[in-house]
mmCIF file of C-alpha atoms in Angstrom:
data_model
loop_
_atom_site.group_PDB
_atom_site.id
_atom_site.type_symbol
_atom_site.label_atom_id
_atom_site.label_comp_id
_atom_site.label_asym_id
_atom_site.label_seq_id
_atom_site.Cartn_x
_atom_site.Cartn_y
_atom_site.Cartn_z
ATOM 1 C CA ARG A 790 47.662 -38.094 34.895
ATOM 2 C CA ALA A 791 50.245 -40.266 33.440
ATOM 3 C CA LEU A 792 50.635 -37.529 30.545
ATOM 4 C CA ASN A 793 50.629 -35.068 32.982
ATOM 5 C CA VAL A 794 53.732 -36.566 35.299
ATOM 6 C CA LEU A 795 55.454 -37.558 31.905
ATOM 7 C CA GLY A 796 55.441 -34.061 30.876
ATOM 8 C CA THR A 797 56.400 -32.266 33.910
ATOM 9 C CA SER A 798 59.075 -35.035 34.408
ATOM 10 C CA LEU A 799 60.586 -34.173 30.829
ATOM 11 C CA MET A 800 60.328 -30.365 31.207
ATOM 12 C CA SER A 801 62.299 -30.694 34.752
ATOM 13 C CA LEU A 802 65.002 -32.878 32.908
ATOM 14 C CA GLY A 803 65.245 -29.899 30.088
ATOM 15 C CA ASP A 804 63.276 -31.667 27.344
ATOM 16 C CA VAL A 805 61.259 -28.522 27.512
ATOM 17 C CA ASP A 806 59.220 -28.854 24.347
ATOM 18 C CA GLU A 807 58.469 -32.487 24.172
ATOM 19 C CA GLY A 808 57.298 -32.233 27.729
ATOM 20 C CA ALA A 809 54.955 -29.244 26.995
ATOM 21 C CA ALA A 810 53.609 -31.155 24.064
ATOM 22 C CA HIS A 811 52.763 -33.933 26.688
ATOM 23 C CA LEU A 812 51.202 -31.487 29.171
ATOM 24 C CA ARG A 813 49.176 -29.919 26.201
ATOM 25 C CA GLU A 814 47.949 -33.164 25.485
ATOM 26 C CA ALA A 815 47.009 -33.757 29.018
ATOM 27 C CA ILE A 816 44.884 -30.558 28.852
ATOM 28 C CA ALA A 817 43.219 -31.656 25.550
ATOM 29 C CA LEU A 818 42.565 -34.913 27.185
ATOM 30 C CA ALA A 819 41.216 -33.634 30.416
ATOM 31 C CA THR A 820 39.117 -31.280 28.631
ATOM 32 C CA SER A 821 37.477 -33.919 26.751
ATOM 33 C CA GLU A 822 36.645 -35.951 29.702
ATOM 34 C CA SER A 823 35.666 -33.222 31.611
ATOM 35 C CA CYS A 824 38.181 -34.170 34.234
ATOM 36 C CA PHE A 825 39.044 -30.737 36.027
ATOM 37 C CA PRO A 826 41.095 -31.511 38.558
ATOM 38 C CA GLU A 827 43.549 -32.541 36.258
ATOM 39 C CA LEU A 828 42.827 -29.854 33.742
ATOM 40 C CA ILE A 829 44.109 -27.632 36.637
ATOM 41 C CA ALA A 830 46.794 -29.725 37.590
ATOM 42 C CA SER A 831 48.003 -29.997 34.088
ATOM 43 C CA TYR A 832 47.613 -26.337 33.813
ATOM 44 C CA VAL A 833 49.908 -25.427 36.922
ATOM 45 C CA ASN A 834 52.641 -27.849 35.883
ATOM 46 C CA LEU A 835 52.983 -26.689 32.370
ATOM 47 C CA ALA A 836 53.331 -22.758 33.695
ATOM 48 C CA ASP A 837 55.519 -23.543 36.499
ATOM 49 C CA ASN A 838 57.777 -25.329 34.459
ATOM 50 C CA LEU A 839 57.964 -22.943 31.547
ATOM 51 C CA HIS A 840 58.912 -20.154 34.013
ATOM 52 C CA GLN A 841 61.629 -22.432 35.619
ATOM 53 C CA ALA A 842 63.026 -22.929 32.273
ATOM 54 C CA GLY A 843 63.372 -19.171 31.444
ATOM 55 C CA ARG A 844 59.923 -19.041 29.220
ATOM 56 C CA SER A 845 58.236 -16.726 31.856
ATOM 57 C CA GLN A 846 56.052 -14.667 29.586
ATOM 58 C CA GLU A 847 54.755 -18.066 27.640
ATOM 59 C CA ALA A 848 54.222 -19.372 30.983
ATOM 60 C CA ARG A 849 52.197 -16.159 32.526
ATOM 61 C CA GLU A 850 50.476 -16.521 29.170
ATOM 62 C CA THR A 851 49.693 -20.460 29.792
ATOM 63 C CA ALA A 852 48.165 -19.618 33.279
ATOM 64 C CA HIS A 853 46.196 -16.819 32.162
ATOM 65 C CA GLU A 854 44.765 -19.045 29.422
ATOM 66 C CA GLY A 855 43.796 -21.450 32.029
ATOM 67 C CA ASN A 856 42.434 -18.895 34.657
ATOM 68 C CA GLU A 857 40.305 -17.591 31.829
ATOM 69 C CA ARG A 858 38.787 -20.842 30.840
ATOM 70 C CA PRO A 859 35.020 -21.198 32.102
ATOM 71 C CA GLU A 860 35.146 -25.070 33.661
ATOM 72 C CA ILE A 861 38.074 -23.433 35.786
ATOM 73 C CA ILE A 862 36.802 -20.280 37.268
ATOM 74 C CA GLY A 863 35.068 -20.671 40.229
ATOM 75 C CA THR A 864 36.149 -23.907 41.304
ATOM 76 C CA GLY A 865 37.298 -22.550 44.614
ATOM 77 C CA ARG A 866 40.917 -23.944 46.324
ATOM 78 C CA GLN A 867 41.737 -25.930 43.204
ATOM 79 C CA SER A 868 41.734 -23.006 41.054
ATOM 80 C CA ALA A 869 43.575 -20.928 43.537
ATOM 81 C CA TRP A 870 46.729 -22.676 42.608
ATOM 82 C CA LEU A 871 46.367 -21.692 38.942
ATOM 83 C CA GLU A 872 45.823 -17.977 39.748
ATOM 84 C CA LEU A 873 48.711 -18.331 42.319
ATOM 85 C CA ILE A 874 51.255 -19.316 39.333
ATOM 86 C CA GLU A 875 49.892 -16.354 37.841
ATOM 87 C CA ALA A 876 50.839 -13.782 40.494
ATOM 88 C CA GLU A 877 53.823 -15.686 41.399
ATOM 89 C CA ILE A 878 55.440 -15.457 37.882
ATOM 90 C CA ALA A 879 54.338 -11.857 37.783
ATOM 91 C CA LEU A 880 55.992 -11.286 41.314
ATOM 92 C CA ASP A 881 59.126 -13.030 39.707
ATOM 93 C CA THR A 882 59.113 -10.776 36.711
ATOM 94 C CA GLY A 883 58.676 -7.856 38.709
ATOM 95 C CA ASP A 884 55.192 -6.948 37.826
ATOM 96 C CA TRP A 885 54.264 -6.625 41.594
ATOM 97 C CA ALA A 886 51.340 -4.460 41.182
ATOM 98 C CA PHE A 887 49.412 -7.360 39.316
ATOM 99 C CA ALA A 888 50.896 -9.890 41.858
ATOM 100 C CA GLU A 889 49.506 -7.885 44.857
ATOM 101 C CA ARG A 890 45.963 -7.812 42.843
ATOM 102 C CA HIS A 891 45.729 -11.145 41.847
ATOM 103 C CA MET A 892 47.255 -12.773 44.732
ATOM 104 C CA PRO A 893 44.192 -15.061 45.611
ATOM 105 C CA ASN A 894 42.527 -15.324 49.060
ATOM 106 C CA HIS A 895 40.414 -18.163 49.379
ATOM 107 C CA GLY A 896 40.178 -18.297 53.158
ATOM 108 C CA ALA A 897 41.565 -21.280 55.563
ATOM 109 C CA VAL A 898 43.732 -23.718 53.989
ATOM 110 C CA ALA A 899 45.911 -26.045 55.159
ATOM 111 C CA GLY A 900 49.134 -28.520 54.203
ATOM 112 C CA THR A 901 50.773 -27.322 50.777
ATOM 113 C CA THR A 902 48.391 -25.138 49.839
ATOM 114 C CA PHE A 903 48.756 -23.024 53.169
ATOM 115 C CA VAL A 904 52.883 -23.235 52.674
ATOM 116 C CA ASN A 905 52.507 -22.028 48.754
ATOM 117 C CA PHE A 906 50.338 -19.200 49.688
ATOM 118 C CA ALA A 907 51.953 -17.963 52.609
ATOM 119 C CA LEU A 908 55.246 -18.183 50.861
ATOM 120 C CA ARG A 909 54.019 -16.261 48.148
ATOM 121 C CA ARG A 910 52.703 -13.532 50.640
ATOM 122 C CA ALA A 911 55.820 -13.770 52.291
ATOM 123 C CA GLU A 912 57.848 -12.489 49.099
ATOM 124 C CA LEU A 913 55.509 -9.916 48.496
ATOM 125 C CA ALA A 914 55.882 -8.743 51.909
ATOM 126 C CA LEU A 915 59.787 -8.571 51.842
ATOM 127 C CA ILE A 916 59.336 -6.966 47.980
ATOM 128 C CA ARG A 917 57.036 -4.071 49.756
ATOM 129 C CA GLY A 918 59.678 -3.936 52.533
ATOM 130 C CA GLU A 919 57.541 -5.425 55.367
ATOM 131 C CA SER A 920 60.489 -7.550 56.866
ATOM 132 C CA GLU A 921 58.497 -8.820 60.067
ATOM 133 C CA LYS A 922 54.991 -9.315 58.401
ATOM 134 C CA ALA A 923 57.607 -11.905 55.815
ATOM 135 C CA ARG A 924 59.030 -13.095 58.832
ATOM 136 C CA GLU A 925 55.812 -14.246 60.770
ATOM 137 C CA LEU A 926 54.396 -15.621 57.783
ATOM 138 C CA LEU A 927 57.894 -17.424 57.338
ATOM 139 C CA GLU A 928 57.628 -18.416 60.959
ATOM 140 C CA ASP A 929 54.095 -20.154 60.177
ATOM 141 C CA VAL A 930 55.574 -21.961 57.247
ATOM 142 C CA GLU A 931 58.381 -23.712 59.309
ATOM 143 C CA ALA A 932 55.902 -24.321 62.103
ATOM 144 C CA VAL A 933 53.991 -26.803 59.619
ATOM 145 C CA SER A 934 56.773 -28.087 57.445
ATOM 146 C CA THR A 935 58.705 -30.391 59.524
ATOM 147 C CA ASP A 936 58.197 -33.219 57.442
ATOM 148 C CA LEU A 937 58.120 -31.421 53.929
ATOM 149 C CA GLN A 938 60.213 -32.834 51.302
ATOM 150 C CA GLU A 939 59.342 -30.918 48.273
ATOM 151 C CA PRO A 940 62.404 -28.545 46.922
ATOM 152 C CA GLN A 941 59.416 -26.407 45.127
ATOM 153 C CA PHE A 942 58.763 -25.110 49.024
ATOM 154 C CA LEU A 943 62.023 -25.669 50.825
ATOM 155 C CA GLY A 944 63.877 -23.766 48.575
ATOM 156 C CA VAL A 945 61.859 -20.739 48.374
ATOM 157 C CA LEU A 946 61.121 -20.663 52.291
ATOM 158 C CA GLY A 947 65.119 -21.302 52.580
ATOM 159 C CA ALA A 948 66.109 -18.609 50.475
ATOM 160 C CA LEU A 949 63.437 -16.322 51.535
ATOM 161 C CA ARG A 950 64.330 -16.996 55.459
ATOM 162 C CA ALA A 951 67.817 -15.943 54.585
ATOM 163 C CA GLU A 952 67.082 -12.934 53.096
ATOM 164 C CA VAL A 953 65.113 -11.598 55.742
ATOM 165 C CA GLU A 954 67.918 -12.457 58.431
ATOM 166 C CA ARG A 955 70.252 -10.602 55.758
ATOM 167 C CA ARG A 956 68.084 -7.638 55.896
ATOM 168 C CA ALA A 957 68.214 -7.805 59.589
ATOM 169 C CA GLY A 958 72.188 -7.669 59.690
ATOM 170 C CA GLU A 959 72.020 -10.986 61.039
ATOM 171 C CA ILE A 960 74.827 -12.750 58.912
ATOM 172 C CA GLU A 961 75.187 -16.028 60.813
ATOM 173 C CA LEU A 962 71.518 -16.396 60.910
ATOM 174 C CA ALA A 963 71.336 -15.880 57.197
ATOM 175 C CA ARG A 964 74.011 -18.720 56.783
ATOM 176 C CA ARG A 965 72.167 -21.291 58.993
ATOM 177 C CA ALA A 966 68.881 -20.808 56.915
ATOM 178 C CA ILE A 967 71.149 -21.613 53.624
ATOM 179 C CA GLN A 968 72.934 -24.460 54.919
ATOM 180 C CA ALA A 969 69.341 -25.723 56.475
ATOM 181 C CA ALA A 970 67.683 -25.381 53.222
ATOM 182 C CA LEU A 971 70.617 -26.793 51.142
ATOM 183 C CA ASP A 972 70.831 -29.919 53.845
ATOM 184 C CA ARG A 973 67.140 -30.541 53.332
ATOM 185 C CA ILE A 974 66.938 -30.713 49.786
ATOM 186 C CA GLU A 975 70.465 -31.548 48.367
ATOM 187 C CA THR A 976 69.712 -35.018 49.063
ATOM 188 C CA CYS A 977 66.189 -35.527 47.707
ATOM 189 C CA THR A 978 65.941 -33.545 44.256
ATOM 190 C CA ASP A 979 67.221 -32.757 40.755
ATOM 191 C CA ASP A 980 65.589 -29.735 40.863
ATOM 192 C CA VAL A 981 68.770 -27.701 40.369
ATOM 193 C CA VAL A 982 66.400 -24.513 39.812
ATOM 194 C CA ARG A 983 65.498 -24.279 43.427
ATOM 195 C CA LEU A 984 68.922 -25.364 44.783
ATOM 196 C CA ALA A 985 70.228 -22.182 42.559
ATOM 197 C CA ARG A 986 67.821 -20.079 44.292
ATOM 198 C CA VAL A 987 68.985 -20.767 47.443
ATOM 199 C CA ALA A 988 72.779 -20.560 46.375
ATOM 200 C CA ALA A 989 72.617 -17.256 44.586
ATOM 201 C CA VAL A 990 71.011 -15.992 48.198
ATOM 202 C CA GLY A 991 73.678 -17.514 49.722
ATOM 203 C CA VAL A 992 76.041 -15.606 47.531
ATOM 204 C CA VAL A 993 74.958 -12.393 48.754
ATOM 205 C CA VAL A 994 75.112 -13.328 52.069
ATOM 206 C CA GLU A 995 78.753 -13.874 51.704
ATOM 207 C CA ALA A 996 79.158 -10.635 50.136
ATOM 208 C CA ASP A 997 77.578 -8.775 52.798
ATOM 209 C CA ALA A 998 79.773 -10.841 55.459
ATOM 210 C CA ALA A 999 83.096 -10.060 53.472
ATOM 211 C CA GLN A 1000 81.692 -6.544 53.273
ATOM 212 C CA ARG A 1001 81.538 -6.259 57.020
ATOM 213 C CA ALA A 1002 84.707 -7.999 57.227
ATOM 214 C CA ARG A 1003 86.322 -4.943 55.333
ATOM 215 C CA ASP A 1004 84.827 -2.445 57.113
ATOM 216 C CA LEU A 1005 85.939 -3.481 60.241
ATOM 217 C CA GLY A 1006 89.558 -4.646 58.957
ATOM 218 C CA ASP A 1007 89.347 -8.126 60.010
ATOM 219 C CA GLU A 1008 91.132 -9.673 57.413
ATOM 220 C CA GLU A 1009 90.826 -13.047 58.417
ATOM 221 C CA ALA A 1010 86.823 -13.144 58.041
ATOM 222 C CA GLU A 1011 87.440 -11.255 54.984
ATOM 223 C CA ARG A 1012 89.646 -14.166 53.639
ATOM 224 C CA ARG A 1013 86.744 -16.695 54.517
#
């Protein structure tokens, strides 16, 4: 677990190769000690951090490697996180058919497991143009995430919620979703990747607002 945390922290700070080496060491140690929860967690963190660092193909191969290991196959909800990270990377890199086929479904779940699964299903729904389905899933997430502090979930939630409102033409609601997400995560994280995801959607929302102002001939709104 110490190697897992150390490796994850180093990768998040930009020391990707050194952090990945520690996570690989964690995987080897967890294997030799038959410590399967840490084995799964180390694979999840390694794949996730490689993806966040832009090494998405390597990340997807890492997740697939973990999912193919006989010690992990069939371990239920724990292994579902590893299945989900492989589907998530496929989703982010445009392999939507794979993501849809491999989105895990392990029955009733709670806590951050529910949040994580629901966010990915909402994202897939948006990709398929099913905005109302996405909205329902995001509302379910918001209902259980009042005390949630993890940027990896709050950033995705804010970005997706803003996108749902943007597609509905609700610019002000989209702006509020962006601001709410930034307010929740800016004060408690160094996770610039998740902040950047929210900010990127915010830029798109403001571009839509500017275009609407031009269409309406509202020079002051366009200036803002």
